mmCIF file of C-alpha atoms in Angstrom:
data_model
loop_
_atom_site.group_PDB
_atom_site.id
_atom_site.type_symbol
_atom_site.label_atom_id
_atom_site.label_comp_id
_atom_site.label_asym_id
_atom_site.label_seq_id
_atom_site.Cartn_x
_atom_site.Cartn_y
_atom_site.Cartn_z
ATOM 1 C CA MET A 1132 -26.066 -13.768 -4.681
ATOM 2 C CA THR A 1133 -23.386 -12.780 -2.177
ATOM 3 C CA GLU A 1134 -21.118 -15.178 -0.328
ATOM 4 C CA HIS A 1135 -19.180 -14.189 2.790
ATOM 5 C CA ARG A 1136 -16.370 -16.177 4.334
ATOM 6 C CA THR A 1137 -14.437 -14.864 7.321
ATOM 7 C CA ALA A 1138 -10.708 -15.543 7.285
ATOM 8 C CA ALA A 1139 -8.163 -15.750 10.062
ATOM 9 C CA PRO A 1140 -6.178 -12.580 10.802
ATOM 10 C CA THR A 1141 -2.673 -11.776 9.573
ATOM 11 C CA GLU A 1142 -1.769 -10.622 13.046
ATOM 12 C CA GLY A 1143 -2.742 -12.194 16.342
ATOM 13 C CA ALA A 1144 -4.895 -10.241 18.735
ATOM 14 C CA ALA A 1145 -2.795 -7.965 20.891
ATOM 15 C CA ALA A 1146 -3.245 -8.080 24.634
ATOM 16 C CA THR A 1147 -4.306 -5.057 26.598
ATOM 17 C CA GLY A 1148 -1.435 -2.766 27.595
ATOM 18 C CA ARG A 1149 2.131 -3.453 26.485
ATOM 19 C CA ALA A 1150 2.061 -6.274 23.998
ATOM 20 C CA SER A 1151 4.250 -9.315 24.332
ATOM 21 C CA VAL A 1152 6.159 -10.193 21.171
ATOM 22 C CA PRO A 1153 6.951 -13.899 20.813
ATOM 23 C CA PRO A 1154 10.565 -14.960 20.237
ATOM 24 C CA ALA A 1155 11.716 -15.522 16.686
ATOM 25 C CA SER A 1156 13.311 -18.649 15.357
ATOM 26 C CA HIS A 1157 15.891 -18.956 12.596
ATOM 27 C CA ALA A 1158 14.077 -19.576 9.333
ATOM 28 C CA THR A 1159 15.110 -21.716 6.395
ATOM 29 C CA SER A 1160 13.761 -21.748 2.881
ATOM 30 C CA GLY A 1161 12.416 -24.780 1.116
ATOM 31 C CA ASP A 1162 15.870 -25.762 -0.153
ATOM 32 C CA GLY A 1163 17.475 -25.436 3.254
ATOM 33 C CA ARG A 1164 19.171 -22.072 2.717
ATOM 34 C CA SER A 1165 18.797 -19.299 5.229
ATOM 35 C CA ALA A 1166 15.666 -17.209 4.613
ATOM 36 C CA GLY A 1167 16.451 -14.638 7.272
ATOM 37 C CA PRO A 1168 18.909 -13.599 9.961
ATOM 38 C CA ALA A 1169 19.273 -15.564 13.158
ATOM 39 C CA THR A 1170 18.032 -12.502 15.038
ATOM 40 C CA GLY A 1171 14.606 -13.307 13.634
ATOM 41 C CA TYR A 1172 12.043 -10.759 12.571
ATOM 42 C CA ARG A 1173 12.399 -8.156 9.852
ATOM 43 C CA PRO A 1174 11.576 -4.562 10.932
ATOM 44 C CA ALA A 1175 9.316 -2.598 8.593
ATOM 45 C CA VAL A 1176 7.879 0.913 8.523
ATOM 46 C CA GLU A 1177 4.877 2.127 6.537
ATOM 47 C CA VAL A 1178 4.383 5.879 6.137
ATOM 48 C CA GLY A 1179 0.930 7.057 5.097
ATOM 49 C CA GLY A 1180 -0.421 10.500 4.424
ATOM 50 C CA SER A 1181 -1.466 10.943 8.056
ATOM 51 C CA HIS A 1182 0.222 8.152 10.028
ATOM 52 C CA VAL A 1183 3.341 6.048 10.469
ATOM 53 C CA THR A 1184 3.378 2.391 11.500
ATOM 54 C CA ALA A 1185 6.298 0.168 12.441
ATOM 55 C CA ALA A 1186 6.098 -3.573 13.013
ATOM 56 C CA ALA A 1187 8.089 -6.779 13.113
ATOM 57 C CA VAL A 1188 7.413 -9.138 10.211
ATOM 58 C CA ASP A 1189 7.847 -12.898 10.139
ATOM 59 C CA LEU A 1190 8.765 -13.520 6.506
ATOM 60 C CA VAL A 1191 8.524 -17.298 6.793
ATOM 61 C CA ALA A 1192 4.937 -17.165 8.042
ATOM 62 C CA GLY A 1193 4.112 -14.094 5.965
ATOM 63 C CA THR A 1194 2.605 -12.239 8.915
ATOM 64 C CA VAL A 1195 2.978 -9.146 11.033
ATOM 65 C CA VAL A 1196 4.109 -10.412 14.418
ATOM 66 C CA ALA A 1197 1.337 -10.235 16.996
ATOM 67 C CA GLY A 1198 1.744 -7.348 19.432
ATOM 68 C CA SER A 1199 4.548 -5.659 17.516
ATOM 69 C CA ARG A 1200 2.625 -2.998 15.600
ATOM 70 C CA CYS A 1201 3.381 0.582 16.709
ATOM 71 C CA ARG A 1202 1.425 3.464 15.235
ATOM 72 C CA ALA A 1203 1.497 7.249 15.492
ATOM 73 C CA ALA A 1204 -0.284 10.120 13.795
ATOM 74 C CA LEU A 1205 1.531 12.371 11.314
ATOM 75 C CA ASP A 1206 0.640 15.917 10.360
ATOM 76 C CA PRO A 1207 1.473 16.084 6.635
ATOM 77 C CA ALA A 1208 1.898 19.869 6.978
ATOM 78 C CA ALA A 1209 4.431 19.633 9.820
ATOM 79 C CA ASP A 1210 8.039 20.773 9.499
ATOM 80 C CA ALA A 1211 10.726 18.282 8.491
ATOM 81 C CA ASP A 1212 12.207 17.775 11.969
ATOM 82 C CA THR A 1213 8.791 17.052 13.466
ATOM 83 C CA LEU A 1214 7.975 14.496 10.777
ATOM 84 C CA LEU A 1215 11.341 12.740 10.978
ATOM 85 C CA ALA A 1216 11.211 12.692 14.782
ATOM 86 C CA ALA A 1217 7.769 11.047 14.732
ATOM 87 C CA ILE A 1218 8.862 8.385 12.242
ATOM 88 C CA ALA A 1219 12.054 7.645 14.176
ATOM 89 C CA ALA A 1220 10.226 7.526 17.522
ATOM 90 C CA THR A 1221 7.778 4.966 16.147
ATOM 91 C CA ALA A 1222 10.658 2.846 14.824
ATOM 92 C CA ARG A 1223 12.458 3.054 18.180
ATOM 93 C CA GLU A 1224 9.286 1.952 19.946
ATOM 94 C CA LEU A 1225 9.358 -1.185 17.807
ATOM 95 C CA VAL A 1226 12.979 -1.823 18.784
ATOM 96 C CA ASP A 1227 12.009 -1.477 22.446
ATOM 97 C CA ARG A 1228 9.186 -3.990 22.006
ATOM 98 C CA CYS A 1229 11.432 -6.538 20.304
ATOM 99 C CA PRO A 1230 14.826 -6.344 22.033
ATOM 100 C CA GLY A 1231 17.362 -8.538 20.288
ATOM 101 C CA ARG A 1232 14.735 -9.995 17.944
ATOM 102 C CA LEU A 1233 15.039 -7.725 14.912
ATOM 103 C CA ALA A 1234 17.309 -7.966 11.890
ATOM 104 C CA ASP A 1235 19.414 -4.863 11.370
ATOM 105 C CA ARG A 1236 18.052 -4.015 7.921
ATOM 106 C CA TRP A 1237 14.796 -2.064 7.690
ATOM 107 C CA GLY A 1238 12.199 -1.912 4.944
ATOM 108 C CA LEU A 1239 10.413 1.442 4.638
ATOM 109 C CA ALA A 1240 7.325 1.954 2.483
ATOM 110 C CA VAL A 1241 6.768 5.641 1.744
ATOM 111 C CA PRO A 1242 4.573 7.495 -0.754
ATOM 112 C CA GLY A 1243 6.049 9.239 -3.754
ATOM 113 C CA PRO A 1244 7.419 11.265 -5.286
ATOM 114 C CA PHE A 1245 10.555 9.963 -3.605
ATOM 115 C CA ASP A 1246 14.019 8.883 -4.766
ATOM 116 C CA TYR A 1247 13.918 5.382 -3.333
ATOM 117 C CA ALA A 1248 17.518 4.515 -4.242
ATOM 118 C CA THR A 1249 19.029 7.501 -2.404
ATOM 119 C CA GLY A 1250 16.362 8.026 0.266
ATOM 120 C CA ILE A 1251 15.736 11.642 -0.752
ATOM 121 C CA ALA A 1252 12.191 12.994 -0.706
ATOM 122 C CA ARG A 1253 10.884 14.815 -3.792
ATOM 123 C CA TYR A 1254 7.473 15.995 -2.580
ATOM 124 C CA ARG A 1255 6.082 18.942 -4.488
ATOM 125 C CA GLY A 1256 2.507 19.904 -5.217
ATOM 126 C CA VAL A 1257 1.017 16.708 -3.753
ATOM 127 C CA GLY A 1258 -0.643 18.229 -0.698
ATOM 128 C CA LYS A 1259 1.576 16.505 1.889
ATOM 129 C CA PHE A 1260 5.114 16.430 3.281
ATOM 130 C CA ALA A 1261 6.159 19.617 1.470
ATOM 131 C CA SER A 1262 8.730 20.306 4.206
ATOM 132 C CA LEU A 1263 10.584 17.118 3.276
ATOM 133 C CA ARG A 1264 11.253 18.204 -0.299
ATOM 134 C CA ASP A 1265 14.904 17.428 -1.174
ATOM 135 C CA VAL A 1266 15.568 16.264 2.391
ATOM 136 C CA PRO A 1267 17.842 13.171 2.671
ATOM 137 C CA VAL A 1268 15.277 11.255 4.689
ATOM 138 C CA GLY A 1269 17.351 8.068 4.739
ATOM 139 C CA ASP A 1270 20.417 9.756 6.197
ATOM 140 C CA ARG A 1271 18.399 11.720 8.745
ATOM 141 C CA LEU A 1272 16.484 8.665 9.933
ATOM 142 C CA ALA A 1273 19.661 6.578 10.084
ATOM 143 C CA GLU A 1274 21.187 9.181 12.422
ATOM 144 C CA ARG A 1275 18.168 9.071 14.687
ATOM 145 C CA LEU A 1276 18.078 5.268 14.746
ATOM 146 C CA GLY A 1277 21.816 4.814 15.178
ATOM 147 C CA VAL A 1278 22.209 2.640 12.071
ATOM 148 C CA ARG A 1279 24.122 2.993 8.822
ATOM 149 C CA PRO A 1280 22.111 4.522 5.968
ATOM 150 C CA ASN A 1281 22.513 1.354 3.881
ATOM 151 C CA ARG A 1282 20.474 -0.482 6.507
ATOM 152 C CA LEU A 1283 17.364 1.415 5.397
ATOM 153 C CA ARG A 1284 15.735 0.245 2.152
ATOM 154 C CA PHE A 1285 12.937 2.373 0.736
ATOM 155 C CA LEU A 1286 10.211 1.500 -1.731
ATOM 156 C CA ASN A 1287 6.968 3.006 -2.885
ATOM 157 C CA ASP A 1288 4.086 2.387 -0.496
ATOM 158 C CA ALA A 1289 1.810 1.067 -3.245
ATOM 159 C CA SER A 1290 4.573 -1.271 -4.460
ATOM 160 C CA ALA A 1291 4.989 -2.534 -0.913
ATOM 161 C CA PHE A 1292 1.242 -3.109 -0.679
ATOM 162 C CA ALA A 1293 1.285 -4.986 -3.995
ATOM 163 C CA LEU A 1294 4.161 -7.259 -2.949
ATOM 164 C CA GLY A 1295 2.482 -8.031 0.359
ATOM 165 C CA ALA A 1296 -0.897 -8.576 -1.267
ATOM 166 C CA ARG A 1297 0.648 -10.979 -3.745
ATOM 167 C CA ARG A 1298 2.174 -13.022 -0.932
ATOM 168 C CA LEU A 1299 -1.085 -13.042 1.015
ATOM 169 C CA GLN A 1300 -3.589 -13.402 -1.794
ATOM 170 C CA ALA A 1301 -2.124 -14.783 -4.991
ATOM 171 C CA PRO A 1302 1.475 -16.039 -4.751
ATOM 172 C CA ASP A 1303 1.113 -17.901 -8.061
ATOM 173 C CA ALA A 1304 -0.421 -15.031 -10.031
ATOM 174 C CA GLY A 1305 1.430 -13.969 -13.162
ATOM 175 C CA ARG A 1306 0.370 -10.333 -13.162
ATOM 176 C CA LEU A 1307 -1.167 -8.303 -10.350
ATOM 177 C CA ALA A 1308 -2.374 -4.705 -10.264
ATOM 178 C CA ALA A 1309 -2.769 -3.014 -6.887
ATOM 179 C CA PHE A 1310 -4.280 0.331 -5.952
ATOM 180 C CA THR A 1311 -4.296 2.172 -2.629
ATOM 181 C CA LEU A 1312 -7.033 4.724 -2.046
ATOM 182 C CA GLY A 1313 -6.598 7.153 0.816
ATOM 183 C CA THR A 1314 -5.387 10.730 0.909
ATOM 184 C CA GLY A 1315 -4.338 10.083 -2.703
ATOM 185 C CA VAL A 1316 -4.295 7.278 -5.265
ATOM 186 C CA GLY A 1317 -1.345 4.876 -5.287
ATOM 187 C CA SER A 1318 -0.728 2.110 -7.786
ATOM 188 C CA ALA A 1319 1.644 -0.739 -8.569
ATOM 189 C CA PHE A 1320 1.801 -3.268 -11.375
ATOM 190 C CA LEU A 1321 3.554 -6.597 -10.793
ATOM 191 C CA ASP A 1322 4.712 -9.067 -13.426
ATOM 192 C CA GLY A 1323 5.599 -12.005 -11.233
ATOM 193 C CA ASP A 1324 7.798 -10.507 -8.511
ATOM 194 C CA ARG A 1325 8.881 -7.547 -10.643
ATOM 195 C CA VAL A 1326 7.408 -4.082 -10.200
ATOM 196 C CA VAL A 1327 6.676 -2.694 -13.681
ATOM 197 C CA GLU A 1328 7.265 1.058 -13.793
ATOM 198 C CA ASP A 1329 7.713 1.750 -17.497
ATOM 199 C CA GLY A 1330 6.538 0.570 -20.883
ATOM 200 C CA PRO A 1331 3.341 0.989 -22.890
ATOM 201 C CA LEU A 1332 1.173 -1.214 -20.645
ATOM 202 C CA VAL A 1333 1.366 0.890 -17.471
ATOM 203 C CA PRO A 1334 0.880 4.599 -16.702
ATOM 204 C CA PRO A 1335 3.991 6.809 -16.562
ATOM 205 C CA GLU A 1336 6.301 5.401 -13.841
ATOM 206 C CA GLY A 1337 3.510 2.930 -13.075
ATOM 207 C CA ARG A 1338 1.720 5.757 -11.237
ATOM 208 C CA ALA A 1339 -2.022 6.177 -11.594
ATOM 209 C CA ASP A 1340 -1.752 9.611 -9.998
ATOM 210 C CA ARG A 1341 0.105 10.756 -13.134
ATOM 211 C CA LEU A 1342 -3.057 10.260 -15.187
ATOM 212 C CA THR A 1343 -5.499 13.041 -15.957
ATOM 213 C CA ILE A 1344 -9.264 13.289 -16.000
ATOM 214 C CA ALA A 1345 -10.733 15.914 -18.339
ATOM 215 C CA GLY A 1346 -7.318 17.556 -18.568
ATOM 216 C CA ARG A 1347 -6.756 17.802 -14.822
ATOM 217 C CA PRO A 1348 -4.623 15.631 -12.511
ATOM 218 C CA LEU A 1349 -6.500 12.505 -11.468
ATOM 219 C CA GLU A 1350 -6.250 13.366 -7.774
ATOM 220 C CA ASP A 1351 -8.054 16.667 -8.405
ATOM 221 C CA THR A 1352 -11.134 14.479 -8.934
ATOM 222 C CA ALA A 1353 -10.566 11.124 -7.199
ATOM 223 C CA SER A 1354 -9.013 11.771 -3.794
ATOM 224 C CA THR A 1355 -10.186 12.516 -0.277
ATOM 225 C CA ARG A 1356 -9.345 16.213 -0.559
ATOM 226 C CA ALA A 1357 -11.116 16.495 -3.918
ATOM 227 C CA MET A 1358 -14.298 14.785 -2.725
ATOM 228 C CA THR A 1359 -14.548 16.707 0.539
ATOM 229 C CA ALA A 1360 -13.868 19.987 -1.281
ATOM 230 C CA ARG A 1361 -16.531 19.192 -3.855
ATOM 231 C CA TYR A 1362 -19.078 18.406 -1.141
ATOM 232 C CA ALA A 1363 -18.248 21.642 0.704
ATOM 233 C CA GLN A 1364 -18.597 23.603 -2.529
ATOM 234 C CA ARG A 1365 -22.059 22.214 -3.164
ATOM 235 C CA THR A 1366 -23.400 22.372 0.391
ATOM 236 C CA GLY A 1367 -21.354 24.997 2.216
ATOM 237 C CA ARG A 1368 -20.610 22.366 4.853
ATOM 238 C CA GLN A 1369 -17.099 21.197 5.744
ATOM 239 C CA VAL A 1370 -16.695 17.476 6.442
ATOM 240 C CA ASP A 1371 -13.893 15.809 8.352
ATOM 241 C CA GLY A 1372 -12.448 13.580 5.685
ATOM 242 C CA LEU A 1373 -13.792 10.682 3.693
ATOM 243 C CA ARG A 1374 -15.028 8.789 6.733
ATOM 244 C CA GLU A 1375 -17.613 11.478 7.473
ATOM 245 C CA LEU A 1376 -18.477 11.970 3.807
ATOM 246 C CA THR A 1377 -19.180 8.272 3.202
ATOM 247 C CA ALA A 1378 -21.093 8.081 6.490
ATOM 248 C CA LEU A 1379 -23.329 10.874 5.203
ATOM 249 C CA ALA A 1380 -23.804 8.972 1.946
ATOM 250 C CA ALA A 1381 -24.691 5.809 3.851
ATOM 251 C CA ALA A 1382 -27.249 7.808 5.841
ATOM 252 C CA GLY A 1383 -28.978 8.938 2.667
ATOM 253 C CA ASP A 1384 -27.353 12.313 1.939
ATOM 254 C CA GLU A 1385 -27.931 12.609 -1.818
ATOM 255 C CA ILE A 1386 -25.174 15.153 -2.449
ATOM 256 C CA ALA A 1387 -22.657 13.051 -0.536
ATOM 257 C CA THR A 1388 -23.706 10.010 -2.541
ATOM 258 C CA GLU A 1389 -23.460 11.887 -5.841
ATOM 259 C CA THR A 1390 -20.035 13.256 -4.886
ATOM 260 C CA VAL A 1391 -18.601 9.853 -4.051
ATOM 261 C CA HIS A 1392 -20.175 8.112 -7.032
ATOM 262 C CA ALA A 1393 -18.925 10.740 -9.483
ATOM 263 C CA ALA A 1394 -15.357 10.528 -8.151
ATOM 264 C CA MET A 1395 -15.266 6.729 -8.144
ATOM 265 C CA THR A 1396 -16.768 6.500 -11.621
ATOM 266 C CA ALA A 1397 -14.130 8.915 -12.885
ATOM 267 C CA LEU A 1398 -11.385 6.910 -11.177
ATOM 268 C CA GLY A 1399 -12.616 3.635 -12.640
ATOM 269 C CA THR A 1400 -12.875 5.185 -16.089
ATOM 270 C CA ALA A 1401 -9.276 6.418 -15.832
ATOM 271 C CA LEU A 1402 -7.927 3.054 -14.690
ATOM 272 C CA ALA A 1403 -9.972 0.765 -16.945
ATOM 273 C CA PRO A 1404 -7.911 1.052 -20.159
ATOM 274 C CA TRP A 1405 -4.685 0.396 -18.276
ATOM 275 C CA LEU A 1406 -6.103 -2.714 -16.659
ATOM 276 C CA ALA A 1407 -7.310 -3.883 -20.064
ATOM 277 C CA GLY A 1408 -3.853 -3.353 -21.523
ATOM 278 C CA PHE A 1409 -1.810 -4.798 -18.652
ATOM 279 C CA GLY A 1410 -4.111 -7.801 -18.279
ATOM 280 C CA PRO A 1411 -3.634 -8.606 -14.583
ATOM 281 C CA ASP A 1412 -4.719 -11.966 -13.183
ATOM 282 C CA VAL A 1413 -5.598 -10.238 -9.918
ATOM 283 C CA VAL A 1414 -6.687 -6.672 -9.065
ATOM 284 C CA VAL A 1415 -6.294 -5.631 -5.415
ATOM 285 C CA PHE A 1416 -7.536 -2.546 -3.578
ATOM 286 C CA GLY A 1417 -6.373 -1.267 -0.204
ATOM 287 C CA GLY A 1418 -6.117 1.957 1.759
ATOM 288 C CA SER A 1419 -8.354 3.751 4.205
ATOM 289 C CA ILE A 1420 -11.107 4.233 1.640
ATOM 290 C CA THR A 1421 -11.812 0.485 1.613
ATOM 291 C CA ALA A 1422 -13.498 0.841 5.007
ATOM 292 C CA ALA A 1423 -16.342 2.441 3.040
ATOM 293 C CA TRP A 1424 -16.338 -0.168 0.270
ATOM 294 C CA PRO A 1425 -20.144 -0.628 0.245
ATOM 295 C CA ILE A 1426 -20.347 3.045 -0.799
ATOM 296 C CA VAL A 1427 -17.269 3.431 -3.022
ATOM 297 C CA GLY A 1428 -17.088 -0.068 -4.485
ATOM 298 C CA PRO A 1429 -20.163 -0.307 -6.737
ATOM 299 C CA PRO A 1430 -19.515 2.803 -8.890
ATOM 300 C CA LEU A 1431 -15.789 2.008 -9.066
ATOM 301 C CA LEU A 1432 -16.342 -1.584 -10.180
ATOM 302 C CA ALA A 1433 -18.980 -0.568 -12.704
ATOM 303 C CA ALA A 1434 -16.485 1.752 -14.385
ATOM 304 C CA LEU A 1435 -13.522 -0.634 -14.154
ATOM 305 C CA GLY A 1436 -15.266 -3.471 -15.960
ATOM 306 C CA VAL A 1437 -13.231 -6.269 -14.327
ATOM 307 C CA ASP A 1438 -14.472 -9.719 -13.359
ATOM 308 C CA THR A 1439 -12.983 -9.864 -9.876
ATOM 309 C CA VAL A 1440 -11.231 -7.595 -7.411
ATOM 310 C CA VAL A 1441 -9.804 -8.325 -3.990
ATOM 311 C CA VAL A 1442 -10.209 -5.779 -1.210
ATOM 312 C CA LEU A 1443 -7.819 -5.909 1.751
ATOM 313 C CA PRO A 1444 -9.272 -4.186 4.809
ATOM 314 C CA ASP A 1445 -5.852 -4.350 6.508
ATOM 315 C CA GLY A 1446 -3.766 -2.977 3.678
ATOM 316 C CA GLU A 1447 -1.280 -1.739 6.250
ATOM 317 C CA ALA A 1448 -0.291 -5.321 7.074
ATOM 318 C CA ALA A 1449 0.238 -6.047 3.378
ATOM 319 C CA ALA A 1450 2.428 -2.945 2.994
ATOM 320 C CA LEU A 1451 4.512 -3.910 6.030
ATOM 321 C CA LEU A 1452 4.961 -7.415 4.636
ATOM 322 C CA GLY A 1453 5.982 -5.978 1.266
ATOM 323 C CA ALA A 1454 8.452 -3.551 2.848
ATOM 324 C CA ALA A 1455 10.024 -6.347 4.889
ATOM 325 C CA THR A 1456 10.251 -8.510 1.774
ATOM 326 C CA HIS A 1457 11.981 -5.686 -0.076
ATOM 327 C CA ALA A 1458 14.513 -5.302 2.736
ATOM 328 C CA ALA A 1459 15.319 -9.025 2.673
ATOM 329 C CA THR A 1460 15.682 -9.497 -1.081
ATOM 330 C CA GLY A 1461 17.179 -7.852 -4.119
ATOM 331 C CA ALA A 1462 20.582 -6.283 -4.592
ATOM 332 C CA ARG A 1463 22.366 -5.745 -1.284
ATOM 333 C CA PRO A 1464 25.691 -4.701 0.264
ATOM 334 C CA ALA A 1465 28.384 -7.360 0.541
ATOM 335 C CA ASP A 1466 28.134 -7.436 4.331
ATOM 336 C CA ASP A 1467 24.361 -7.918 4.426
ATOM 337 C CA ASP A 1468 22.813 -10.462 6.750
ATOM 338 C CA VAL A 1469 20.508 -12.233 4.314
ATOM 339 C CA THR A 1470 21.484 -15.378 2.463
ATOM 340 C CA GLY A 1471 20.113 -15.756 -1.023
ATOM 341 C CA ALA A 1472 20.674 -14.603 -4.560
ATOM 342 C CA PRO A 1473 20.197 -10.922 -5.372
ATOM 343 C CA GLY A 1474 17.710 -9.963 -8.028
ATOM 344 C CA ASN A 1475 14.237 -8.561 -8.405
ATOM 345 C CA VAL A 1476 12.167 -7.700 -5.386
ATOM 346 C CA GLY A 1477 9.813 -10.518 -4.514
ATOM 347 C CA PRO A 1478 8.223 -12.514 -1.727
ATOM 348 C CA VAL A 1479 10.372 -14.765 0.401
ATOM 349 C CA HIS A 1480 8.785 -18.196 0.514
ATOM 350 C CA GLY A 1481 9.726 -20.079 3.657
ATOM 351 C CA THR A 1482 8.955 -23.497 4.997
ATOM 352 C CA ALA A 1483 5.553 -22.503 6.267
ATOM 353 C CA THR A 1484 2.631 -20.752 4.645
ATOM 354 C CA GLY A 1485 1.405 -17.607 6.303
ATOM 355 C CA ALA A 1486 -1.745 -17.162 8.266
ATOM 356 C CA PRO A 1487 -4.483 -15.852 5.981
ATOM 357 C CA GLY A 1488 -5.548 -12.244 5.864
ATOM 358 C CA ASP A 1489 -8.398 -10.322 7.379
ATOM 359 C CA GLY A 1490 -11.638 -9.775 5.568
ATOM 360 C CA ASN A 1491 -14.504 -11.344 3.738
ATOM 361 C CA VAL A 1492 -14.773 -12.938 0.358
ATOM 362 C CA VAL A 1493 -17.652 -11.588 -1.689
ATOM 363 C CA ARG A 1494 -18.695 -13.291 -4.889
ATOM 364 C CA GLY A 1495 -20.252 -10.904 -7.391
ATOM 365 C CA ALA A 1496 -23.606 -11.536 -8.920
ATOM 366 C CA ALA A 1497 -21.950 -12.236 -12.257
ATOM 367 C CA GLY A 1498 -19.754 -14.936 -10.749
ATOM 368 C CA GLY A 1499 -16.086 -15.257 -11.647
ATOM 369 C CA ASN A 1500 -13.350 -16.922 -9.665
ATOM 370 C CA VAL A 1501 -12.549 -15.522 -6.241
ATOM 371 C CA VAL A 1502 -8.790 -15.093 -6.156
ATOM 372 C CA GLY A 1503 -7.008 -15.495 -2.848
ATOM 373 C CA GLY A 1504 -10.209 -16.180 -1.004
ATOM 374 C CA ALA A 1505 -8.545 -18.302 1.656
ATOM 375 C CA ALA A 1506 -6.249 -15.425 2.443
ATOM 376 C CA GLY A 1507 -9.086 -13.058 3.094
ATOM 377 C CA GLY A 1508 -9.955 -9.717 1.593
ATOM 378 C CA SER A 1509 -13.063 -9.113 -0.437
ATOM 379 C CA ALA A 1510 -13.719 -9.990 -4.039
ATOM 380 C CA ALA A 1511 -16.524 -8.810 -6.227
ATOM 381 C CA GLY A 1512 -17.605 -9.860 -9.677
ATOM 382 C CA ARG A 1513 -18.239 -7.641 -12.652
ATOM 383 C CA ALA A 1514 -20.623 -4.834 -11.740
ATOM 384 C CA GLY A 1515 -22.086 -3.138 -14.762
ATOM 385 C CA ALA A 1516 -20.889 -2.545 -18.279
ATOM 386 C CA ASP A 1517 -17.551 -1.010 -19.271
ATOM 387 C CA ALA A 1518 -17.477 2.741 -18.780
ATOM 388 C CA GLY A 1519 -16.453 5.167 -21.512
ATOM 389 C CA ARG A 1520 -12.856 6.241 -21.777
ATOM 390 C CA THR A 1521 -13.377 9.918 -22.646
ATOM 391 C CA GLY A 1522 -11.390 12.565 -20.811
ATOM 392 C CA VAL A 1523 -8.656 10.107 -19.745
ATOM 393 C CA GLN A 1524 -5.047 10.848 -20.623
ATOM 394 C CA GLY A 1525 -3.584 8.456 -23.160
ATOM 395 C CA SER A 1526 -4.300 4.781 -23.513
ATOM 396 C CA PRO A 1527 -2.116 1.716 -23.062
ATOM 397 C CA ALA A 1528 -0.989 -0.528 -25.840
ATOM 398 C CA SER A 1529 -2.671 -3.871 -26.332
ATOM 399 C CA THR A 1530 -1.333 -6.832 -24.457
ATOM 400 C CA PRO A 1531 0.994 -8.811 -26.714
#
C-alpha cells in the first residue's frame, strides 16, 4: 500500500517577472541570544555540475526566502574565468534582489575535490571544472564580489545538503546519511550536527565516490555519464543526459531500463555495507536524479536493504539552507557578525520552526516509520532483500 501526503513548500511561489523579496527581521534564538545579523537573511550559493544557484536564507524559519533564488547554467568544461564570472554574476544578482537585507558572510556549497578551508579547487579526473584545478576560487570570487575572502565559507555540496535535510526532515536524528545523485555521486554522514569524514564507519573522507565497483571507480558505473555512455555503447544512440535515458525507460525501452537498473543496483550494493556499519537513523537522497525516482528508486532500495529513505525533490533548497547554516555557525573571525558559541557546524534553531519541504511521503509496502514526513520529501520502506557485497571496495567496521 502506498500513502501520499503533499507538504507545504520550503519557498513561497515567486511572482512573474522580478520577484519581490520580503524584508527581514532580526532573529533571536530560544534563549534570547542573537541568531543572526540585524541585516537579516544569510546569502548562500550552491554550485552543481551544470548550474549555480544563489539565494537568501531565513535561518530562523529554515527556508529559502521566496523570490530570492537566482539560477544560471554552468558549462563544466568552460575556462576558469568564465566559470568564476558566472558564479559571481549569480551572487551579485542576489545582492541586487535583496538590497540591504543580506548578512555580509556567504555560505558556498561546492562539489569536491576542493580545499574548503582555503577555498582552493582541486578538481582532477572528475569530468568537470578541470580549469579550476589549483585556482584560489575563494580569493577570485571575493575580488569579484567586493568582499574580504574570510567572508566566504565553503563546504562540500553533499555536506550542505545533509545539514539542510537534517534541519528540514529530522532535527532530532542522531545519525543521518545523505546522498546526492546527479552528474556524480555525493555523500555526507552526520553524527548529530557533526560531519563525519574519517574513521572505520564511513568511506574514505566520507566520500562514496571514493569507493570502487569491480575494481573501478564507483562513478564509472553509477553516474549520469556512465549510464548514458553504456546506453550509447549498446544501442549506438546518444541520449541527452539522465532525463532522456529515464524517460526512455519509462516508455518501455528495455535497454534503457536494464542500464538504469544495473547502475542503481551496483550503487546500492556499494553503499549498503557502509549504511549497515554507520547505522543512520535517517537516509536521505537528493540531486537531479530524484526527479526519476519511480525508475531509479526500486533497484536502488532493493540493493540498499534499508527500512526507510527520504527523497527530497528540492535538494537545492536543502543545500542552500545547509550552506547558510555553515556560514552562520562554527569557528569564525573575531569581527564576525554572528552571536553564538563557535564549534561544530550545525543547524541554527530559532524561535520559529521552518515551513515544511516539498514532496510526497511514500510508505513502503513493508511499513516502517516515515521520518520527517511533515517536512516533505518521499520515504519508502524496505524493497527487496539485501544485495550481495561482492566487487565493492572494503567494508566498514561494525557499529560499536
